Each structure stands twice: as C-alpha cells, then as structure tokens.
Amino acid sequence: MELKDKIRKFIENNLVVFEDEAEFEDSDNIFEMGFVNSLFAMKLVNYIESEMGIQVANDDLEISNFNSVDRIAEFINTKGGGAPSQ
Amino acid sequence: MSDTSDQEQIVAEAKKFAAEEIRPFAADFEEQAAIPKDLIDKMAQKGYLSASFPKEWGGLGLDPVYYGLLTEEIGKACASTRGLITVHTSLVGEAIVRWGSREQKEKWLPLMTSGKKIACFALTEPLVGTDARSVQTTYRKEGAKYIINGSKKWITCGCIADYFLVVAGGEKGIGAFLVEREFGGITTTPIKGLLAGRAAHIAEIEFEDVEVPAENIIGKEGSGFTYVVNTALDHGRYSIAWGGIGIAGEALDNMVTYSRQRSQFGRKLYKHQLIQGIIGDAVTKTHAGRALCLRAGEMRRDGHPDAVMETTIAKYFTSKIAMEITIDAVQVHGGNGCYNRYPVERLFREAKILEIIEGTSQVQQEIISSFGLRRYYRV
Ligand SMILES: Cc1cc2nc3c(=O)[nH]c(=O)nc-3n(C[C@H](O)[C@H](O)[C@H](O)COP(=O)(O)OP(=O)(O)OC[C@H]3O[C@@H](n4cnc5c(N)ncnc54)[C@H](O)[C@@H]3O)c2cc1C
C-alpha cells in the first residue's frame, strides 16, 4: 500500500465522526474539521513510530506536522521512514 | 526490559513488601494523613518509584504487564500509596520518559528514581476539571524564562512534591512545564476532610509569578495538552485500572474471609445462598477486570494501535467494579463493614475516587461509546 493510503486508512479507522460524514482531501486539516480528537494525535505518533520505524522526538511535537495526510506523509519522508510493511 | 523471570520476581517481592510494610499500616496512614517519608524512602530503594522506567534511567525496566501487576500489589495494600506511584511514576515519570529531551531525562529521572525528588501532576483547578483544556493557569514567556500564575486543586502528593508538572495556557496554546519547588512563588496547602486519599498528601497549590527556566518546558508551547498531558493521562488511566483491581481484589479477600469466619443462624455467613451470590459476582467481576487489565498491558507492551482505548475500557470497568464489590463487601460485613477497624470501610471510600480521577466514568463512557459506534457498525 502507498504511504498516503496507509495514513488515510489509519485516520479513517480513528475518526470521531461517522464514515459517511467524513470526506477529506489529502491536504485537509483533519483536526480543524473535527474529524479526530486529541487522543488521535497521540495514537498517530505511536502508529508512525511502530509502523514506519521512526522516532518522533519532542522537537517534532508541532500539530502542524500531523494535521493532514500530506503533512504526515511529508513528516515521515523527511524522517526517512515509511517503508510500507505490506 | 528485564526478562520474565526477573520481572516475576520483582512483582513477588513487591507483594511481600506490601504485606509487611504497607497493608498493616494503611489505616494508620489515613489517621496520620500521611504516607510516611520512611516508607517512600524504602520504596525508592526497592525501585518502586521508577519500576516502569527503562534501566538506562535507573528504573526496574518492568514492561507494562508487570508494572501493572506491581501497581496492583501496592494498590491492594493501600490506595494512597498507589496514588504516589500513579502520579510520580506513571503520570510525570512516563511523560518525561516519552517526551523529555535527553538533558531533561538526565537531570530529572535519576532524582525521581532515587526518591530525592517527588513529582506530582498539576492539571485540575478550582474551576476546571473535566474540561481540562480550559485551564486558567497561565504562562508567559519573558526572555529565557516562563512566568507561571494560577491555582491547582486536588493535586495528589502536592504537599510533599519537589517537582510539579504544571499544565498552563498561554499565547501559543497549552504548555506542560516541570516546575521545581525551589523556584519559589509556590504555596501548597493540604486539603483536609477528604472522603478518601487521606494519606496521599493532596494539596491545593498557588503559583504566583513563578519563574521557570525555558528549558523546563516539556515538548513545545501549544503541544502540551495534545502530547504531554494525553501521554501522562494515558499512563495514569493504566495505573488506575490496576488500582481498581487492587481494591476489588482486597475487598474480595476480606469478604470471603469474613464470610467464612462469622456465623449467623448457626451457620457461617457463606452458607447462606444470598451471600454466595454476592461472592460469586465479586469473583467473576474481579477476574473479568483483571483479564481486561492484562490485555491492555499486553497491547501496550506490543505497541498495539488500540492500546489507548483498551486502557480506557479497563480503567472504566475496574473502577466501576471496585465500587460495586466494595459496596457488597461492606454489606457482607454488616455493622462491622461500617467501622474503620475493618479494611472494607476504607476500601469502599477509596473505590469512589477511582470513578472520578483520570477522567470521570462519564467521560470514559463517551470515549468508549464513540469508539464502539464506529468499530461495531455493520451495514
Ligand atoms: C482524591 C483525588 C485525587 C486527585 N488527584 C489529582 C491529581 O493528582 N492531579 C490533578 O490534576 N487532579 C487530581 N484530581 C482531580 C480530578 O482529576 C478531578 O476531580 C476530575 O477530573 C473531575 O473534575 P471535577 O472534580 O472538576 O469535576 P467536574 O468536571 O466538575 O465534573 C462534575 C460531574 O460532571 C460530569 N461531567 C463533566 N463534564 C461532563 C460531560 N462533558 N459529559 C458528561 N458528564 C460530565 C462529571 O463526570 C462529574 O460527574 C484528584 C481528585 C481527587 C478526588
């Protein structure tokens, strides 16, 4: 699976709104749209670390690194992770 | 991480320690409104103030499952003492382990491990509880310092703490700051008249123009709640989940023992079928809660994406059954259950606290329901 697809799937699995209410583009800010909550932010970091094999450091703790599919993919790529595991 | 037999050994020793050093004195601690310094020092020596920290930082390196089992043993003996490790180790310690910089870890963790410094978690305020993002305590940046002002309430171990993980709002959003008592401008006042947690040194705290060096922020301004507070609370909920099983298990032990010793109508209490019903339910609930805690622990250990949710479910469930079982344990004890010479009287009060701290039961229900409404939807 492509990196962005994996990220999208993870987000879709963790929405706080129902699937049919959650249409979003890769560039949309999913926090501002209210599709995910702050627990999601923490789960996302755990997911990126365990699935993408990179370490998220305290310096990386900017919500803007994680608020859209595009931004998350960019972050993972910058950190040199993202080898799809399947 | 320690290997399994080492970890089992540590938990077995903690059980013995709790039986010898904590349980017999739990009622006295309440009466004196203090977990004694001497006990805290002994716990530090045994590594119980840093049992989950990696060995690199002086911890025992217990994995989440064994750390949970250790928390259960301490919580079974005395909820206030378990409160110390909940805030010091799980909330503050784990937040530093997760999000502290290398320098911060090097500076703070060894002192917390040795018990030279005790840490507390200062989120709740007189006017702000569940709606925790609305904290009114403020920070403002002045040169290389932050200035913190505000009040916190109900802070476990606040009276004896040297470090306060303070959650405050400012220009860029919420930040989490490790504030040291020696910075000055901090007043802690013990809260008297509590239903329970009476030995847990619970405090109301005032921060008045406290000057905090910029390097004491954990994470970044604006990401304090999302990452640092949520990480701390997730660890806190895990600790409380096991604390609930501790109280439930202790109440069950007392209920069973009493029912086998006291007689009415010429028969031991346990021979009455209605008492058997109570005991049967208590055993079942305790086993179910324990299974949930173990599962949450395994998922945390394995980095499972649903570990946070399973932890929430475990916390909600065990705090609820701890309340139910302690109510029943008091019932089985009759009048003696209402008397502080019997541990169930204390356990009954302590259980109520668990339904309120680290997110009330109502909040857990909402979170769990929101998860379930998607996970279990079939078209
Ligand atoms: C013994 C003890 C130790 C504590 N230790 C600490 C500590 O170490 N650090 C710390 O920061 N805090 C601590 N607390 C505070 C604790 O975390 C809060 O009491 C808790 O978060 C609830 O906040 P509150 O008391 O302001 O209640 P409120 O938030 O005012 O809630 C009152 C009631 O309203 C309900 N409610 C609120 N919002 C909603 C909603 N949206 N939907 C449905 N129901 C809702 C709640 O469930 C509750 O039943 C401690 C409290 C106690 C009693």
Coordinates of C-alpha atoms and ligand atoms in Angstrom, one line a residue:
Chain A
M1 CA 0.0 0.0 0.0
E2 CA 1.2 3.5 -0.8
L3 CA 2.2 5.6 2.2
K4 CA -0.6 8.1 1.8
D5 CA -3.2 5.3 1.6
K6 CA -1.9 3.7 4.8
I7 CA -2.1 7.1 6.5
R8 CA -5.6 7.7 5.2
K9 CA -6.7 4.2 6.4
F10 CA -5.3 4.8 9.8
I11 CA -7.2 8.1 10.0
E12 CA -10.4 6.5 8.8
N13 CA -10.1 3.9 11.5
N14 CA -9.8 6.6 14.1
L15 CA -12.4 9.1 13.1
V16 CA -14.7 10.6 15.7
V17 CA -17.4 11.2 13.1
F18 CA -19.2 8.5 11.1
E19 CA -17.6 7.3 7.8
D20 CA -20.2 8.9 5.6
E21 CA -19.7 12.3 7.2
A22 CA -16.0 12.3 6.8
E23 CA -14.9 13.2 3.3
F24 CA -11.5 14.8 3.3
E25 CA -8.7 15.6 0.8
D26 CA -5.1 14.7 1.5
S27 CA -4.5 18.4 2.1
D28 CA -7.4 19.0 4.6
N29 CA -6.6 19.8 8.2
I30 CA -8.4 16.9 9.9
F31 CA -8.1 18.4 13.4
E32 CA -9.8 21.7 12.3
M33 CA -12.5 19.7 10.5
G34 CA -13.3 18.0 13.8
F35 CA -12.8 14.5 12.3
V36 CA -10.3 13.4 15.0
N37 CA -9.7 14.3 18.6
S38 CA -6.6 14.9 20.7
L39 CA -6.3 11.2 21.7
F40 CA -5.9 10.6 18.0
A41 CA -2.8 12.8 17.9
M42 CA -1.1 10.5 20.4
K43 CA -2.3 7.4 18.7
L44 CA -0.9 8.7 15.4
V45 CA 2.5 9.3 16.9
N46 CA 2.5 5.7 18.3
Y47 CA 1.4 4.4 14.9
I48 CA 4.1 6.3 13.0
E49 CA 6.7 5.0 15.4
S50 CA 5.7 1.4 15.3
E51 CA 4.7 1.1 11.7
M52 CA 7.1 3.4 10.0
G53 CA 10.1 2.6 12.1
I54 CA 11.0 6.2 13.0
Q55 CA 11.3 8.0 16.3
V56 CA 9.2 11.1 16.9
A57 CA 11.2 13.4 19.2
N58 CA 10.0 16.2 21.4
D59 CA 11.2 18.8 18.9
D60 CA 8.8 17.3 16.4
L61 CA 5.7 18.0 18.6
E62 CA 4.0 20.5 16.3
I63 CA 0.4 19.7 15.5
S64 CA 1.2 21.1 12.0
N65 CA 3.4 18.1 11.3
F66 CA 0.4 15.8 11.8
N67 CA -2.7 17.6 10.7
S68 CA -3.3 16.3 7.2
V69 CA -2.5 13.2 5.1
D70 CA 0.0 15.3 3.1
R71 CA 1.8 16.7 6.2
I72 CA 2.0 13.4 7.9
A73 CA 3.5 11.8 4.7
E74 CA 5.9 14.7 4.4
F75 CA 7.0 14.3 8.0
I76 CA 7.6 10.5 7.6
N77 CA 9.5 11.1 4.4
T78 CA 11.7 13.8 6.0
K79 CA 12.5 11.4 8.8
G80 CA 13.5 8.7 6.3
G81 CA 10.7 6.3 7.3
G82 CA 7.7 5.0 5.5
A83 CA 8.7 1.7 4.0
P84 CA 5.3 0.1 3.5
S85 CA 5.1 -3.1 5.6
Q86 CA 2.7 -4.8 3.2
Chain B
M1 CA 13.5 -4.5 29.7
S2 CA 14.0 -7.2 32.4
D3 CA 13.4 -10.8 31.4
T4 CA 10.2 -12.5 32.5
S5 CA 11.5 -14.4 35.5
D6 CA 13.2 -11.3 36.8
Q7 CA 10.0 -9.4 36.4
E8 CA 8.0 -12.1 38.2
Q9 CA 10.5 -12.0 41.0
I10 CA 10.1 -8.2 41.3
V11 CA 6.3 -8.5 41.5
A12 CA 6.5 -11.3 44.1
E13 CA 8.9 -9.2 46.2
A14 CA 6.5 -6.2 45.9
K15 CA 3.7 -8.4 47.1
K16 CA 5.8 -9.3 50.2
F17 CA 6.8 -5.7 50.7
A18 CA 3.2 -4.6 50.6
A19 CA 2.2 -7.3 53.1
E20 CA 4.9 -6.3 55.5
E21 CA 5.4 -2.6 55.1
I22 CA 2.2 -1.2 53.8
R23 CA -1.0 -3.2 54.4
P24 CA -0.7 -3.4 58.2
F25 CA -0.3 0.4 58.4
A26 CA -2.8 1.6 55.8
A27 CA -5.4 2.6 58.4
D28 CA -2.7 4.5 60.4
F29 CA -1.5 6.3 57.3
E30 CA -5.0 7.6 56.9
E31 CA -5.3 8.6 60.5
Q32 CA -2.0 10.5 60.3
A33 CA -2.9 11.9 57.0
A34 CA 0.4 10.9 55.6
I35 CA 2.3 8.2 53.7
P36 CA 5.5 8.3 55.9
K37 CA 8.7 9.6 54.4
D38 CA 10.4 6.4 55.7
L39 CA 8.1 4.3 53.5
I40 CA 8.7 6.4 50.5
D41 CA 12.5 6.0 51.0
K42 CA 12.1 2.3 51.3
M43 CA 10.0 2.2 48.1
A44 CA 12.7 4.2 46.3
Q45 CA 15.4 1.8 47.5
K46 CA 13.4 -1.1 46.1
G47 CA 13.0 0.7 42.8
Y48 CA 9.2 1.1 43.2
L49 CA 9.2 4.8 42.4
S50 CA 10.6 4.0 38.9
A51 CA 9.5 0.5 38.3
S52 CA 8.4 1.2 34.7
F53 CA 11.3 3.4 33.7
P54 CA 13.9 1.9 31.4
K55 CA 17.0 0.6 33.2
E56 CA 19.0 3.3 31.4
W57 CA 17.4 5.8 33.7
G58 CA 17.8 3.8 36.8
G59 CA 14.4 2.1 36.6
L60 CA 13.5 -1.5 37.1
G61 CA 12.6 -1.8 33.4
L62 CA 9.3 -3.6 34.0
D63 CA 7.2 -4.0 30.9
P64 CA 3.6 -2.7 31.1
V65 CA 2.1 -6.0 32.2
Y66 CA 4.5 -6.5 35.1
Y67 CA 4.4 -2.8 36.0
G68 CA 0.6 -3.2 36.2
L69 CA 0.9 -6.2 38.4
L70 CA 3.2 -4.3 40.7
T71 CA 0.7 -1.4 40.8
E72 CA -2.0 -3.9 41.7
E73 CA 0.0 -5.2 44.7
I74 CA 0.7 -1.7 46.1
G75 CA -2.9 -0.6 45.4
K76 CA -4.3 -3.7 47.1
A77 CA -2.5 -2.8 50.3
C78 CA -3.1 1.0 50.3
A79 CA -4.7 3.2 47.7
S80 CA -2.9 6.4 48.9
T81 CA 0.5 4.7 48.4
R82 CA -0.6 3.5 45.0
G83 CA -1.5 7.2 44.4
L84 CA 2.1 8.2 44.9
I85 CA 3.3 5.8 42.2
T86 CA 0.4 6.8 39.9
V87 CA 1.4 10.5 39.9
H88 CA 5.2 10.2 40.4
T89 CA 6.0 7.3 38.1
S90 CA 3.0 6.9 35.7
L91 CA 1.9 10.4 35.1
V92 CA 5.0 12.6 35.5
G93 CA 7.8 10.0 35.1
E94 CA 6.3 8.4 31.9
A95 CA 5.6 11.8 30.4
I96 CA 9.3 12.7 30.8
V97 CA 10.5 9.3 29.6
R98 CA 8.3 9.7 26.5
W99 CA 8.7 13.4 25.7
G100 CA 11.6 14.8 27.8
S101 CA 14.8 15.8 26.0
R102 CA 17.9 13.8 26.8
E103 CA 19.1 16.6 29.1
Q104 CA 15.7 16.7 30.9
K105 CA 15.8 13.0 31.4
E106 CA 19.4 13.1 32.6
K107 CA 18.5 15.8 35.1
W108 CA 15.2 14.7 36.5
L109 CA 14.8 10.9 36.1
P110 CA 17.7 9.8 38.4
L111 CA 16.4 12.1 41.1
M112 CA 12.9 10.8 40.8
T113 CA 14.2 7.2 40.8
S114 CA 16.2 7.7 44.0
G115 CA 13.2 9.4 45.6
K116 CA 15.3 12.5 46.3
K117 CA 12.6 14.4 44.3
I118 CA 8.9 13.6 44.4
A119 CA 6.8 14.6 41.4
C120 CA 3.1 15.5 41.1
F121 CA 0.8 16.2 38.3
A122 CA -0.9 19.6 38.4
L123 CA -3.8 19.8 35.9
T124 CA -7.1 20.2 37.8
E125 CA -8.1 23.7 39.1
P126 CA -10.8 25.0 41.4
L127 CA -13.0 25.9 38.3
V128 CA -11.7 23.4 35.8
G129 CA -11.8 19.7 36.0
T130 CA -13.2 17.5 33.2
D131 CA -13.0 20.4 30.7
A132 CA -9.2 20.3 31.2
R133 CA -8.3 22.2 28.0
S134 CA -9.8 25.3 29.6
V135 CA -7.1 25.6 32.3
Q136 CA -6.9 29.1 33.7
T137 CA -3.3 28.8 35.0
T138 CA -1.2 30.9 32.6
Y139 CA 2.4 31.0 31.3
R140 CA 4.0 33.9 29.6
K141 CA 7.5 34.0 28.1
E142 CA 9.9 36.6 29.3
G143 CA 13.4 36.3 27.8
A144 CA 14.7 32.8 28.7
K145 CA 12.0 32.2 31.3
Y146 CA 8.4 31.4 31.6
I147 CA 6.3 33.1 34.3
I148 CA 3.5 30.9 35.7
N149 CA 0.5 32.1 37.6
G150 CA -2.6 30.3 38.8
S151 CA -4.2 27.7 41.2
K152 CA -4.4 24.0 41.1
K153 CA -6.6 21.8 43.2
W154 CA -6.8 18.2 44.4
I155 CA -3.2 17.5 43.5
T156 CA -2.1 14.1 44.8
C157 CA 1.3 14.4 46.6
G158 CA 1.2 18.1 46.0
C159 CA 2.1 18.8 49.7
I160 CA 5.4 16.8 49.5
A161 CA 6.3 17.3 45.9
D162 CA 9.5 18.8 44.7
Y163 CA 8.5 18.7 41.0
F164 CA 5.1 19.9 39.7
L165 CA 4.2 19.0 36.1
V166 CA 2.1 22.1 35.6
V167 CA -0.4 22.4 32.7
A168 CA -0.9 26.1 31.8
G169 CA -2.3 28.1 28.9
G170 CA -0.6 30.9 27.0
E171 CA -0.1 32.7 23.7
K172 CA 0.6 29.6 21.7
G173 CA -1.8 27.3 23.5
I174 CA -1.3 24.8 26.3
G175 CA 2.2 24.0 27.6
A176 CA 3.4 21.5 30.1
F177 CA 6.2 22.7 32.5
L178 CA 8.3 20.9 35.0
V179 CA 8.2 23.4 37.9
E180 CA 10.6 22.9 40.8
R181 CA 9.5 23.9 44.2
E182 CA 12.8 25.7 44.8
F183 CA 12.0 28.2 42.1
G184 CA 9.9 30.0 44.8
G185 CA 6.4 31.5 44.5
I186 CA 4.7 28.2 45.1
T187 CA 2.4 27.6 48.1
T188 CA 0.9 24.2 48.8
T189 CA -1.9 23.8 51.3
P190 CA -3.1 20.3 52.4
I191 CA -6.8 19.6 51.7
K192 CA -8.5 18.2 54.7
G193 CA -11.8 16.5 55.1
L194 CA -11.5 14.2 52.1
L195 CA -13.7 11.1 51.6
A196 CA -10.5 9.1 50.7
G197 CA -7.0 9.5 49.6
R198 CA -6.5 11.0 53.0
A199 CA -2.8 9.9 53.3
A200 CA -2.0 11.0 49.7
H201 CA -0.8 14.5 50.7
I202 CA -3.5 16.1 48.4
A203 CA -3.0 19.8 48.0
E204 CA -4.3 23.0 46.7
I205 CA -1.5 24.9 45.1
E206 CA -0.9 28.5 44.2
F207 CA 1.7 29.6 41.7
E208 CA 2.5 33.3 41.9
D209 CA 4.8 34.7 39.3
V210 CA 6.9 31.5 39.4
E211 CA 9.9 31.9 37.2
V212 CA 10.6 28.8 35.2
P213 CA 13.7 28.4 33.0
A214 CA 12.7 27.9 29.4
E215 CA 14.5 24.5 29.4
N216 CA 11.8 23.2 31.8
I217 CA 9.1 23.1 29.2
I218 CA 8.3 19.5 28.1
G219 CA 7.6 19.3 24.4
K220 CA 6.6 22.6 23.0
E221 CA 4.3 25.5 23.7
G222 CA 1.0 24.7 22.2
S223 CA 1.5 20.9 22.1
G224 CA 1.5 20.4 25.9
F225 CA -2.0 19.1 26.1
T226 CA -2.2 17.0 22.9
Y227 CA 1.0 15.2 23.5
V228 CA 2.4 15.6 27.1
V229 CA -0.9 15.7 29.0
N230 CA -2.5 13.0 26.9
T231 CA 0.5 10.7 27.4
A232 CA 0.5 11.3 31.1
L233 CA -3.2 10.7 31.4
D234 CA -3.0 7.5 29.3
H235 CA -0.4 6.2 31.7
G236 CA -2.4 7.5 34.7
R237 CA -5.5 5.6 33.4
Y238 CA -3.5 2.4 33.1
S239 CA -2.3 2.8 36.7
I240 CA -5.8 3.5 37.9
A241 CA -7.1 0.4 36.0
W242 CA -4.8 -1.8 38.1
G243 CA -5.5 0.3 41.2
G244 CA -9.2 -0.7 40.7
I245 CA -8.3 -4.3 40.5
G246 CA -6.2 -3.9 43.6
I247 CA -9.2 -2.5 45.6
A248 CA -11.6 -5.1 44.1
G249 CA -9.3 -7.9 45.0
E250 CA -8.6 -6.7 48.5
A251 CA -12.4 -6.3 49.1
L252 CA -12.9 -9.8 47.8
D253 CA -10.3 -11.3 50.1
N254 CA -11.9 -9.5 53.0
M255 CA -15.4 -10.5 52.0
V256 CA -14.5 -14.2 51.6
T257 CA -12.5 -14.3 54.8
Y258 CA -15.2 -12.7 56.9
S259 CA -18.0 -14.9 55.4
R260 CA -16.0 -18.0 56.4
Q261 CA -15.4 -16.8 60.0
R262 CA -18.7 -15.2 61.1
S263 CA -21.8 -17.1 61.8
Q264 CA -25.5 -16.2 61.9
F265 CA -28.4 -18.5 62.4
G266 CA -25.9 -21.2 63.5
R267 CA -24.2 -21.2 60.1
K268 CA -21.3 -19.4 58.6
L269 CA -22.3 -16.5 56.5
Y270 CA -21.0 -18.1 53.3
K271 CA -23.5 -20.9 53.8
H272 CA -26.4 -18.5 53.1
Q273 CA -27.1 -18.6 49.4
L274 CA -27.6 -14.9 49.0
I275 CA -24.1 -14.4 50.4
Q276 CA -22.8 -17.0 47.9
G277 CA -24.5 -14.9 45.1
I278 CA -22.6 -11.8 46.2
I279 CA -19.3 -13.7 46.4
G280 CA -19.9 -15.4 43.0
D281 CA -20.4 -12.0 41.4
A282 CA -17.4 -10.4 43.1
V283 CA -15.1 -13.3 41.9
T284 CA -16.5 -13.0 38.4
K285 CA -16.1 -9.2 38.2
T286 CA -12.6 -9.3 39.6
H287 CA -11.5 -12.0 37.2
A288 CA -13.0 -10.1 34.3
G289 CA -11.4 -6.8 35.3
R290 CA -8.0 -8.5 35.7
A291 CA -8.3 -10.0 32.3
L292 CA -9.0 -6.6 30.8
C293 CA -6.0 -5.1 32.6
L294 CA -3.7 -7.8 31.4
R295 CA -5.0 -7.5 27.9
A296 CA -4.4 -3.7 28.0
G297 CA -1.0 -4.3 29.4
E298 CA -0.1 -6.8 26.6
M299 CA -1.4 -4.3 24.0
R300 CA 0.7 -1.5 25.5
R301 CA 3.8 -3.8 25.6
D302 CA 3.3 -4.7 21.9
G303 CA 2.5 -1.2 20.7
H304 CA -1.0 -2.2 19.6
P305 CA -2.8 0.7 18.0
D306 CA -5.9 0.1 20.2
A307 CA -3.9 0.1 23.4
V308 CA -5.1 3.5 24.5
M309 CA -8.7 2.5 24.0
E310 CA -8.3 -0.8 25.8
T311 CA -6.7 1.0 28.7
T312 CA -9.7 3.4 28.9
I313 CA -12.1 0.5 28.9
A314 CA -10.1 -1.3 31.6
K315 CA -10.0 1.9 33.8
Y316 CA -13.7 2.5 33.4
F317 CA -14.6 -1.2 34.1
T318 CA -12.3 -1.8 37.1
S319 CA -13.2 1.5 38.9
K320 CA -16.9 0.6 38.4
I321 CA -16.5 -3.0 39.7
A322 CA -14.2 -1.8 42.6
M323 CA -17.1 0.4 43.7
E324 CA -19.7 -2.5 43.3
I325 CA -17.5 -5.0 45.1
T326 CA -16.6 -2.7 48.0
I327 CA -20.3 -1.9 48.5
D328 CA -21.0 -5.6 48.6
A329 CA -18.0 -6.2 50.9
V330 CA -19.4 -3.7 53.4
Q331 CA -22.8 -5.4 53.1
V332 CA -21.3 -8.8 53.9
H333 CA -19.6 -7.3 56.9
G334 CA -22.8 -5.8 58.2
G335 CA -22.2 -3.3 61.0
N336 CA -18.5 -4.1 61.1
G337 CA -18.3 -3.0 57.5
C338 CA -19.2 0.5 58.6
Y339 CA -16.4 0.6 61.1
N340 CA -12.8 1.7 60.4
R341 CA -11.3 -1.3 62.2
Y342 CA -12.3 -3.3 59.2
P343 CA -10.4 -2.5 55.9
V344 CA -13.6 -2.7 53.8
E345 CA -14.8 0.6 55.3
R346 CA -11.7 2.3 53.8
L347 CA -11.8 0.3 50.5
F348 CA -15.4 1.4 50.0
R349 CA -14.4 5.1 50.2
E350 CA -11.3 4.6 48.1
A351 CA -13.2 2.9 45.3
K352 CA -15.3 6.0 44.8
I353 CA -12.3 8.1 44.0
L354 CA -11.3 5.9 41.1
E355 CA -14.6 6.7 39.3
I356 CA -13.7 10.4 39.4
I357 CA -9.9 10.7 38.8
E358 CA -8.1 10.4 35.5
G359 CA -11.3 11.1 33.6
T360 CA -14.6 10.5 35.3
S361 CA -16.7 7.5 34.4
Q362 CA -19.0 9.6 32.3
V363 CA -16.1 10.8 30.2
Q364 CA -14.8 7.2 29.7
Q365 CA -18.3 6.2 28.7
E366 CA -18.4 8.8 26.0
I367 CA -15.0 7.9 24.6
I368 CA -15.8 4.2 24.6
S369 CA -19.1 4.8 23.0
S370 CA -17.6 6.9 20.3
F371 CA -15.1 4.1 19.6
G372 CA -17.8 1.5 19.6
L373 CA -20.2 3.4 17.3
R374 CA -17.7 3.1 14.5
R375 CA -15.9 -0.2 15.3
Y376 CA -19.1 -2.2 15.6
Y377 CA -21.2 -0.6 12.8
R378 CA -22.5 -3.1 10.2
V379 CA -24.4 -2.1 7.1
Ligands
LIG1 C1 -8.6 12.1 45.6 C2 -8.4 12.9 44.4 C3 -7.1 13.0 43.8 C4 -6.9 13.8 42.7 N1 -5.6 13.9 42.2 C5 -5.4 14.7 41.2 C6 -4.0 15.0 40.7 O1 -3.1 14.4 41.2 N2 -3.9 15.9 39.7 C7 -4.9 16.5 39.1 O2 -4.7 17.3 38.2 N3 -6.2 16.3 39.5 C8 -6.4 15.4 40.5 N4 -7.7 15.2 41.0 C9 -8.8 15.9 40.3 C10 -9.6 15.0 39.4 O3 -8.9 14.6 38.3 C11 -10.9 15.8 39.1 O4 -11.7 15.8 40.2 C12 -11.7 15.1 37.9 O5 -11.0 15.3 36.7 C13 -13.1 15.7 37.8 O6 -13.1 17.1 37.7 P1 -14.0 17.9 38.7 O7 -13.8 17.4 40.1 O8 -13.7 19.3 38.4 O9 -15.5 17.5 38.3 P2 -16.3 18.2 37.1 O10 -15.5 18.2 35.8 O11 -16.9 19.5 37.5 O12 -17.5 17.1 36.9 C14 -18.6 17.0 37.7 C15 -19.5 15.9 37.2 O13 -20.0 16.3 35.9 C16 -19.7 15.3 35.0 N5 -19.3 15.8 33.7 C17 -18.4 16.8 33.4 N6 -18.4 17.1 32.1 C18 -19.2 16.2 31.5 C19 -19.5 15.9 30.2 N7 -19.0 16.5 29.1 N8 -20.4 14.9 29.9 C20 -21.0 14.2 30.9 N9 -20.7 14.4 32.3 C21 -19.8 15.4 32.5 C22 -18.5 14.5 35.6 O14 -18.5 13.2 35.1 C23 -18.9 14.6 37.0 O15 -19.8 13.6 37.3 C24 -8.0 14.4 42.1 C25 -9.3 14.3 42.6 C26 -9.5 13.6 43.7 C27 -10.9 13.5 44.3

